[in-house]
C-alpha positions in Angstrom: 6.5 123.9 -50.1 9.5 123.9 -52.2 13.2 124.1 -51.2 13.8 127.1 -53.5 11.0 129.0 -51.8 12.7 128.3 -48.6 15.9 129.7 -50.0 14.4 132.9 -51.2 12.7 133.3 -47.8 15.9 132.9 -45.9 17.6 135.5 -47.9 14.9 138.1 -47.3 14.7 137.1 -43.7 18.6 137.5 -43.4 18.6 140.9 -44.9 15.2 142.0 -43.8 15.0 143.5 -47.3 13.4 142.3 -50.5 15.8 144.4 -52.6 19.0 143.1 -50.9 17.7 139.6 -51.3 17.0 140.1 -55.0 20.5 141.2 -55.5 22.0 138.1 -53.6 19.7 135.9 -55.6 20.2 137.6 -58.9 16.4 137.9 -59.3 14.1 140.9 -59.9 12.4 142.3 -56.7 8.8 141.3 -58.2 10.2 137.7 -58.6 11.2 137.6 -54.9 8.0 139.1 -53.8 6.1 136.4 -55.9 8.0 133.5 -54.3 7.3 134.9 -50.8 3.6 135.4 -51.6 3.3 131.9 -53.0 5.0 130.5 -49.8 2.7 132.5 -47.5 -0.4 131.3 -49.5 0.9 127.7 -49.2 1.3 127.6 -45.5 -1.7 129.8 -44.9 -0.1 132.7 -43.0 2.1 135.7 -43.2 5.9 135.5 -42.8 6.7 139.2 -42.7 5.2 142.4 -41.3 5.4 145.1 -43.8 5.5 148.7 -42.8 6.5 151.0 -45.5 10.1 150.0 -46.5 10.6 148.2 -43.2 10.3 144.3 -42.9 10.0 142.3 -39.8 9.5 138.6 -39.3 6.3 137.3 -37.8 6.3 134.5 -35.2 5.9 132.0 -37.8 8.6 133.5 -39.9 10.9 133.5 -37.0 10.4 129.7 -36.5 10.8 129.1 -40.2 13.9 131.2 -40.4 15.6 129.0 -37.6 14.3 125.6 -38.8 14.4 126.2 -42.6 18.2 126.4 -42.6 18.3 122.7 -41.4 16.4 122.0 -44.6 19.0 123.6 -46.8 21.8 121.8 -44.9 20.0 118.5 -45.7 19.6 119.4 -49.2 23.3 120.3 -49.4 24.3 116.9 -47.8 22.0 115.1 -50.2 23.5 116.8 -53.2 27.0 116.2 -52.1 26.3 112.5 -51.3 24.7 112.1 -54.8 27.6 113.7 -56.3 30.1 111.4 -54.5 28.0 108.4 -55.4 28.1 109.5 -59.1 31.8 109.9 -58.8 32.4 106.7 -57.0 33.7 108.6 -54.1 31.2 107.7 -51.4 33.5 107.8 -48.4 31.8 105.8 -45.7 30.5 102.3 -45.1 28.7 101.1 -42.0 29.0 97.4 -41.1 27.0 95.5 -38.5 27.9 92.0 -37.1 27.1 89.8 -34.4 29.6 89.4 -31.4 31.1 86.1 -32.4 31.6 87.3 -36.0 33.3 90.5 -34.6 35.7 88.3 -32.7 36.9 85.9 -35.3 35.9 86.8 -38.8 35.5 90.4 -39.4 38.7 92.0 -38.0 41.1 90.8 -40.8 38.6 91.8 -43.4 38.2 95.3 -42.0 42.0 95.5 -41.9 42.5 94.6 -45.5 39.7 97.0 -46.5 41.3 99.9 -44.7 44.7 99.2 -46.2 43.1 98.9 -49.7 40.8 101.9 -49.5 42.4 104.3 -46.9 40.1 107.2 -48.0 37.0 105.3 -47.0 35.8 105.5 -43.5 34.7 102.2 -42.2 32.4 101.8 -38.9 31.8 98.3 -37.5 28.8 98.0 -35.0 28.5 94.9 -32.8 25.0 93.5 -32.0 24.6 91.2 -29.1 21.1 90.0 -30.2 19.8 88.8 -33.7 16.8 91.1 -33.5 19.0 94.2 -32.9 21.0 93.3 -36.0 17.8 92.7 -38.1 16.4 96.1 -36.9 19.6 98.1 -37.8 19.4 96.5 -41.4 15.9 97.3 -42.2 16.1 100.7 -40.5 19.2 101.5 -42.8 21.3 102.2 -39.8 24.0 99.9 -41.3 24.9 99.2 -44.9 26.0 95.6 -44.6 25.3 92.9 -42.0 27.4 89.9 -41.3 25.9 87.0 -39.1 25.8 83.3 -38.4 21.9 83.7 -39.1 20.6 84.0 -42.7 17.2 85.7 -41.6 15.8 83.8 -44.5 12.3 84.3 -43.1 12.5 88.1 -43.9 11.7 88.8 -47.5 13.3 92.4 -46.9 16.8 91.0 -46.4 19.2 89.3 -48.9 21.4 86.6 -47.5 24.5 85.3 -49.3 26.7 82.5 -47.8 30.3 83.8 -47.9 32.3 81.6 -45.5 31.9 78.6 -43.1 32.6 77.7 -39.5 32.0 74.9 -37.0 29.9 74.7 -33.8 31.3 72.5 -31.0 31.4 71.8 -27.3 33.9 74.0 -25.4 35.3 73.3 -22.0 38.5 73.7 -19.9 41.4 71.5 -20.9 41.2 70.1 -17.3 37.7 68.9 -17.6 37.2 65.0 -17.4 35.6 65.1 -20.9 38.4 67.0 -22.5 40.2 64.0 -23.9 37.2 63.0 -26.1 37.2 63.4 -29.8 33.5 63.2 -30.3 30.4 63.6 -27.9 26.7 63.8 -28.2 24.6 66.4 -26.6 22.1 63.5 -25.4 25.0 62.1 -23.2 25.8 65.5 -21.7 22.7 66.3 -20.0 24.0 65.5 -16.4 26.8 68.0 -16.8 26.7 71.7 -15.8 26.2 74.2 -18.7 26.7 77.8 -19.3 25.0 79.6 -22.0 24.5 83.1 -23.4 21.0 84.9 -23.5 18.3 83.5 -25.5 18.4 86.0 -28.3 22.1 85.6 -29.0 22.9 83.6 -32.3 24.6 80.8 -30.5 21.7 80.3 -28.1 19.3 80.4 -31.0 21.3 77.7 -32.9 21.6 75.4 -29.9 17.9 75.6 -28.9 16.7 75.2 -32.5 18.9 72.0 -32.8 17.7 70.6 -29.5 14.1 71.2 -30.5 14.7 69.2 -33.7 16.0 66.4 -31.6 13.0 66.4 -29.2 14.8 67.8 -26.3 15.4 71.2 -24.6 17.7 73.0 -22.1 15.2 72.2 -19.4 16.2 68.5 -19.8 19.8 69.4 -18.8 20.4 69.0 -15.0 22.1 72.4 -14.5 22.2 75.4 -17.0 23.5 78.9 -16.1 22.6 81.8 -18.4 25.2 84.6 -18.4 25.1 87.9 -20.1 28.4 88.3 -21.8 31.3 85.9 -23.2 33.7 87.1 -20.6 31.4 85.7 -17.9 30.9 82.5 -19.9 34.7 82.3 -20.1 34.9 82.5 -16.1 32.3 79.7 -15.8 34.3 77.5 -18.2 37.6 78.1 -16.8 36.7 78.4 -13.0 33.5 76.4 -12.6 34.3 73.4 -15.0 31.2 74.1 -17.0 30.4 73.0 -20.5 29.6 75.7 -23.2 28.5 75.6 -26.8 30.4 77.9 -29.1 31.4 78.7 -32.6 35.1 78.3 -34.0 35.2 82.2 -33.8 34.6 82.2 -30.0 37.5 82.1 -27.5 40.3 81.9 -30.0 43.0 83.2 -27.8 42.0 80.6 -25.0 42.0 77.8 -27.5 45.3 78.7 -29.0 46.8 78.7 -25.4 45.0 75.4 -24.6 43.1 76.9 -21.7 39.9 75.8 -23.5 39.5 73.1 -25.9 36.8 72.1 -28.5 35.2 68.8 -28.9 33.1 67.8 -32.0 29.5 67.2 -31.4 27.6 64.5 -33.2 24.5 66.8 -33.5 26.7 69.4 -35.2 28.6 67.2 -37.7 28.6 69.8 -40.5 29.9 73.2 -40.7 27.5 76.3 -40.8 27.5 79.4 -43.1 28.5 82.9 -42.4 26.1 85.2 -44.3 26.4 88.6 -45.9 23.2 90.5 -45.3 21.9 93.3 -47.4 18.6 95.2 -47.7 16.8 93.4 -50.5 16.3 96.5 -52.5 20.1 96.9 -52.8 21.3 93.3 -53.1 20.9 92.7 -56.7 22.8 95.7 -57.9 25.5 95.3 -55.3 25.9 91.5 -55.7 25.9 91.7 -59.5 28.5 94.5 -59.5 30.6 92.5 -57.1 30.5 89.1 -58.9 28.2 87.6 -56.3 24.8 86.3 -57.1 22.1 83.6 -56.4 23.2 83.4 -52.7 26.7 82.0 -53.7 30.1 83.3 -54.6 31.0 83.0 -58.3 34.3 83.6 -60.0 35.3 87.0 -61.4 33.7 88.1 -64.6 34.0 91.4 -66.6 32.9 94.2 -64.4 31.4 97.4 -65.5 33.9 100.0 -66.1 32.6 102.3 -63.6 34.0 102.6 -60.2 32.5 100.5 -57.4 31.0 102.1 -54.4 32.3 101.5 -50.9 29.7 98.6 -50.4 30.4 97.0 -53.6 34.2 97.2 -52.9 33.5 95.5 -49.5 31.7 92.8 -51.1 34.2 92.5 -53.8 37.0 92.0 -51.1 34.9 89.3 -49.3 34.7 87.5 -52.8 38.5 87.7 -53.5 39.2 86.6 -50.0 36.8 83.6 -50.2 38.2 82.6 -53.7 41.9 82.7 -52.5 40.9 80.7 -49.2 38.3 78.5 -50.9 36.1 79.1 -47.9 33.1 78.4 -49.8 33.9 75.8 -52.5 35.6 72.7 -51.5 37.7 71.8 -54.4 39.8 69.0 -52.8 36.6 66.9 -52.7 34.3 65.8 -55.5 31.3 67.1 -53.5 29.5 70.3 -53.1 29.8 71.5 -49.5 26.7 70.7 -47.3 26.2 73.0 -44.4 23.8 72.9 -41.5 20.7 75.1 -42.1 20.5 78.5 -40.3 17.7 78.3 -37.7 14.5 80.6 -38.0 15.0 83.9 -36.2 11.3 83.9 -35.2 10.1 80.9 -33.3 6.8 79.8 -34.7 4.1 79.0 -32.2 1.9 76.0 -32.7 -0.5 76.9 -30.1 -3.1 78.2 -32.8 -3.2 74.7 -34.4 -3.6 71.2 -33.0 -0.3 69.5 -33.7 -0.3 66.8 -36.3 2.0 63.9 -35.5 3.7 62.2 -38.6 5.2 58.8 -37.6 8.1 57.8 -39.9 9.3 54.1 -39.8 12.6 53.4 -41.5 13.9 50.0 -42.3 17.7 50.0 -42.3 20.5 47.4 -42.2 23.1 49.0 -39.9 25.4 46.2 -40.0 25.4 46.3 -43.8 28.3 48.7 -44.1 27.6 49.9 -47.8 24.3 51.3 -46.5 25.6 52.8 -43.5 25.2 56.4 -44.7 21.6 56.0 -45.4 20.8 54.6 -41.9 23.2 54.6 -38.9 25.0 57.9 -39.9 21.8 59.8 -40.4 20.5 58.5 -37.2 23.6 59.1 -35.1 24.1 62.6 -36.4 20.4 63.6 -36.1 20.4 64.7 -39.8 16.8 63.5 -40.7 15.4 65.7 -37.8 17.5 68.5 -39.1 16.2 68.5 -42.7 12.4 67.5 -42.1 10.1 70.2 -43.2 8.7 72.5 -40.6 7.3 75.4 -42.7 4.0 75.7 -44.5 1.6 72.9 -44.1 4.3 71.3 -41.8 4.4 74.3 -39.5 2.4 72.6 -36.8 3.8 69.0 -37.4 5.5 67.0 -34.9 7.7 63.9 -36.0 8.1 60.6 -34.4 11.0 58.8 -36.0 11.3 55.0 -35.5 14.6 53.3 -36.9 14.1 49.5 -37.4 17.4 47.7 -37.8 17.2 44.4 -39.8 20.0 41.9 -40.6 18.5 41.3 -44.1 16.5 43.0 -46.7 13.6 40.5 -46.7 11.8 41.9 -43.8 12.3 45.4 -45.2 10.7 44.3 -48.4 7.6 43.0 -46.4 7.5 46.2 -44.4 7.3 48.4 -47.3 4.8 46.3 -49.1 2.6 46.0 -46.1 2.8 49.6 -45.1 4.6 49.0 -42.0 7.7 50.9 -43.2 7.8 54.2 -45.0 11.6 54.1 -46.3 13.8 51.2 -46.6 17.4 50.6 -47.7 17.9 47.6 -49.9 20.5 46.1 -52.1 20.1 45.5 -55.9 18.1 42.3 -55.9 15.8 43.0 -52.9 15.2 46.4 -54.3 13.7 44.7 -57.4 11.7 42.2 -55.3 10.1 45.1 -53.6 8.8 46.4 -56.9 7.0 43.2 -57.7 3.4 43.0 -56.5 3.0 40.7 -53.6 0.9 37.5 -53.9 -0.9 38.3 -50.7 -4.1 40.1 -51.7 -3.9 42.3 -48.7 -0.6 43.8 -49.8 -1.2 44.3 -53.4 -2.1 48.0 -53.1 1.0 49.0 -51.5 4.0 49.7 -53.9 7.4 51.1 -53.6 9.1 53.8 -55.3 13.0 53.8 -56.0 14.1 57.5 -55.2 17.9 57.4 -54.9 21.0 55.1 -54.8 22.9 55.0 -51.7 26.2 53.2 -52.8 27.5 51.7 -55.8 30.2 49.0 -56.5 30.8 49.2 -60.2 32.4 45.9 -60.6 30.1 44.0 -58.5 33.0 42.6 -56.4 31.6 43.3 -52.9 29.3 40.2 -52.9 31.5 36.9 -52.4 31.2 33.2 -52.1 33.4 31.6 -49.3 34.1 28.2 -48.2 35.6 26.6 -45.2 39.3 27.2 -44.9 40.2 23.5 -45.4 37.7 23.0 -48.2 38.9 21.3 -51.4 36.8 23.5 -53.5 38.7 26.3 -55.5 36.6 27.3 -58.3 32.9 27.9 -59.3 33.0 24.8 -61.4 33.8 22.8 -58.2 30.3 23.6 -56.9 28.7 21.4 -59.4 26.7 19.0 -57.4 27.3 20.9 -54.2 25.1 23.0 -51.9 25.7 26.8 -51.4 24.0 28.6 -48.7 22.8 32.1 -49.3 20.8 34.8 -47.2 17.5 34.8 -48.9 16.3 37.7 -51.0 19.7 39.5 -50.6 22.0 41.0 -53.0 24.4 38.0 -52.6 21.5 35.8 -53.5 21.0 37.7 -56.7 24.7 37.5 -57.6 25.0 33.7 -56.9 21.9 33.1 -59.2 23.3 35.4 -62.1 26.9 34.0 -61.7 25.7 30.3 -61.7 23.3 31.1 -64.6 26.3 32.7 -66.6 28.5 29.6 -66.0 25.6 27.3 -67.0 25.6 25.8 -63.4 22.3 26.9 -62.1 20.6 23.5 -62.5 23.9 21.8 -61.1 24.1 23.7 -57.7 21.5 23.6 -54.9 21.1 27.0 -53.5 20.0 26.7 -49.8 18.5 29.7 -47.8 19.7 30.8 -44.4 18.8 33.7 -42.4 22.0 35.6 -42.8 22.2 36.9 -39.4 24.4 34.3 -37.9 28.1 34.8 -38.8 28.9 31.2 -37.7 27.0 29.7 -40.8 25.0 27.0 -39.0 24.0 25.1 -42.1 26.4 22.3 -41.9 25.2 20.8 -45.1 26.5 23.6 -47.2 29.7 23.3 -49.0 30.0 27.1 -49.5 28.2 30.3 -48.5 27.5 33.6 -50.4 27.2 36.7 -48.5 27.2 40.4 -48.9 29.8 43.1 -47.4 30.9 43.0 -44.7 30.0 39.5 -43.6 32.2 37.5 -45.9 35.1 39.8 -44.9 34.5 39.3 -41.3 34.2 35.5 -41.7 37.5 35.2 -43.6 39.3 37.6 -41.1 38.3 35.1 -38.3 40.3 32.4 -40.1 37.5 29.9 -40.6 36.8 30.8 -44.3 38.6 31.7 -47.4 37.2 33.2 -50.6 36.2 30.9 -53.5 34.5 33.6 -55.6 35.1 37.1 -55.1 34.0 38.4 -58.5 30.5 38.8 -60.1 30.9 36.6 -63.1 27.7 38.1 -64.7 29.7 41.4 -64.9 27.0 43.6 -63.2 27.5 46.3 -60.8 26.2 46.1 -57.4 24.1 49.0 -55.7 22.0 49.8 -52.6 19.0 52.0 -53.0 16.5 54.0 -51.1 12.9 52.8 -51.5 9.9 54.9 -50.4 6.4 53.6 -50.0 4.0 54.9 -52.5 1.8 56.3 -49.8 4.7 58.5 -48.4 5.9 59.6 -51.9 2.4 60.8 -52.8 1.2 62.2 -49.5 4.3 63.6 -48.1 6.9 64.1 -51.0 8.7 66.8 -48.9 9.6 64.2 -46.3 11.1 61.9 -49.0 13.0 65.0 -50.2 14.2 65.7 -46.6 15.5 62.2 -46.2 17.6 62.6 -49.5 18.9 65.8 -48.1 20.1 64.1 -44.9 21.5 61.2 -47.0 23.5 63.6 -49.0 24.8 65.4 -45.9 25.7 62.1 -44.3 27.7 61.1 -47.3 29.4 64.5 -47.5 30.3 64.1 -43.8 31.8 60.7 -44.4 34.0 61.9 -47.4 35.0 65.0 -45.5 35.5 64.0 -41.8 38.9 62.2 -41.1 37.5 60.4 -38.0 34.3 59.1 -39.9 35.6 55.6 -40.4 36.7 55.3 -36.7 33.4 56.5 -35.5 31.4 54.1 -37.9 33.7 51.4 -36.6 32.8 52.2 -33.1 29.0 52.4 -33.9 28.9 49.1 -35.9 31.6 47.2 -33.9 33.4 46.5 -37.3 37.2 46.6 -37.7 38.4 49.7 -39.3 40.5 47.7 -41.7 37.4 46.0 -43.0 35.6 49.3 -43.2 38.4 50.7 -45.3 38.3 47.8 -47.6 34.5 48.3 -48.2 33.9 51.9 -48.1 35.6 54.4 -50.3 35.7 58.1 -51.2 36.2 60.1 -54.3 40.0 60.2 -54.0 40.2 56.5 -54.0 38.0 55.7 -56.8 40.8 53.8 -58.8 40.6 51.0 -56.3 38.3 48.1 -56.9 36.4 46.1 -54.2 34.9 49.1 -52.8 31.4 50.7 -52.5 31.4 54.3 -53.2 28.8 56.8 -52.0 26.4 57.3 -55.0 23.0 58.8 -55.0 22.6 59.1 -58.8 20.2 56.4 -60.1 21.8 54.2 -62.8 18.6 53.1 -64.8 20.8 51.1 -67.1 22.4 49.0 -64.3 18.8 48.3 -63.0 17.6 47.4 -66.4 20.3 45.0 -67.0 19.6 43.3 -63.6 16.1 42.8 -64.6 17.1 41.3 -68.0 19.6 38.9 -66.4 17.4 37.9 -63.5 14.1 37.5 -65.4 15.4 34.4 -67.3 16.1 32.7 -64.1 13.4 30.3 -62.6 11.6 32.1 -59.9 12.2 35.5 -61.1 10.0 35.8 -64.2 8.0 38.5 -62.7 11.0 40.9 -62.8 10.1 41.6 -66.5 6.8 43.0 -65.3 8.5 46.1 -63.6 7.6 49.4 -65.2 10.9 51.3 -64.6 9.3 54.5 -65.7 6.7 54.4 -62.9 8.9 52.7 -60.3 11.9 54.9 -60.5 11.2 58.6 -59.5 14.4 60.6 -59.9 12.4 64.0 -59.3 12.7 63.6 -55.6 16.6 63.4 -55.9 16.7 66.4 -58.1 14.7 68.4 -55.8 17.0 67.4 -52.9 20.1 68.3 -54.8 18.7 71.7 -55.8 17.7 72.7 -52.3 20.5 71.5 -50.0 
């Protein structure tokens, strides 16, 4: 059935005359008759009664006359729409967004759009649930979606990060907890909470994060579910409840100080706002609007043709983001790290028997240069957030055990014996972990160096100290003396290299102590070598002063991430997940003003000492600091091996195969996927 056949039929039906219809259509009467006959043959019935020159509609003809006009109207609308698109005059755009986005992010954008394009009608629909927004996109009821969720599990939707925001605890200013700067969800289970329905984005985000941490809302003593933000507001202000909200929610109440926000340890990083488009349209729309590959990019030469309303909207988002720098963070030398968007679909593990993977991590929480690789990840729950949960890990449960050690020696033994899966070690102990154990039972267990944690380019963060009243003032004064060092530590390596460089190695006795006692119980020692922050703490207490604060061998100091060969080979995705968590922890430390004070609280180390040891990119011109650094410096490692392998007891260093031991591909994948 052709549209033109319907047009001919409608003219004959309107005039009830083939002759009049032929005049209107500028056709011959035989041509009109042929079109009608062809249509009747196709539908299998007559449309007209013919009695001489008189023509009447059959019952089917009457139905087609009534309904066929709708088809012509649709055709006219389609032609008109196509012509508008061809001329760049498509005059309407339909936007859909979640309730939070509609309150805090979209209104200024719509205002700007209407001011810039007054002839384009813009319609904004608000969706209370994630599913309703998803359905509207795939059913083409809206042209563009904006959401806190990426819907990454749906291949028919394209998601592009366009802005960022923060989740936090929200409560009335009169609440007893309101004076806190940071709180943890795990410490708030005894309080009364109010939350929105399960299918709302905020609730999905909260419950997804709780699941990662091995808890649920059922573990909280009192949880009330309400249908609307206005009801939630009432519970917060009148019932002293706690709530979970994005920075878009309750803006007026926050500005008037009726409600306040408190940072949550489990939500230390910002989250993304996503632009959602049907996949089949995304490539052309994003490329024409200077957005691609899921990220905003700077303006390039656009095609000369006019942009359609959707492209104009996306271009406006781009210009707004570039001017406000909402996606890129140029003030810090680090790419923004965001929390992942949770899956819209909750995957059930009922069909498979859960597989539990136990992860044992050896860390040195008191060793400040490694704090981002251990304590920060642990406190912020970042490893749980980045662990794989799709594909072969879809039915996996994780049990994470953090083992805190005062020194690296037990971490070396744990990695080599298979009791630890990941360990944080300084430069010298990292190299020791690469040497095969003399114990036959341990020889099959090897380590892989997968990342750096921190770097001290001038090697100044290991130091030799002496009692405050000591008569020793130089390295030469140690000749014939005893210096105590924590065994197998970076300070141990520094002392051996420094003494060897000064030709004093055979003239100074190196005694080993366990390094965990800051009172230095070895009364027979004349001096002590230690790594940060312990020498700084000892000197700050007034009992010691610095004898040697420089690495005379001239080698940079570093700390590294070591993974067991078994973990690296069997579960490479877990190693990558840990490195993602490390990258996020370092980004948090560099971009969070209260990071040092929190680390000080967690480690019980004075903030002044912390600031002397830790640094961030804006302070790289200062020495005596460790800098967050994940890039593996093979040249540094090779030079350490050269210098140490000439020292008695370290000859086996020369047997380390760096090409096999160092595996930078894990770090590359972590950087590419965060």
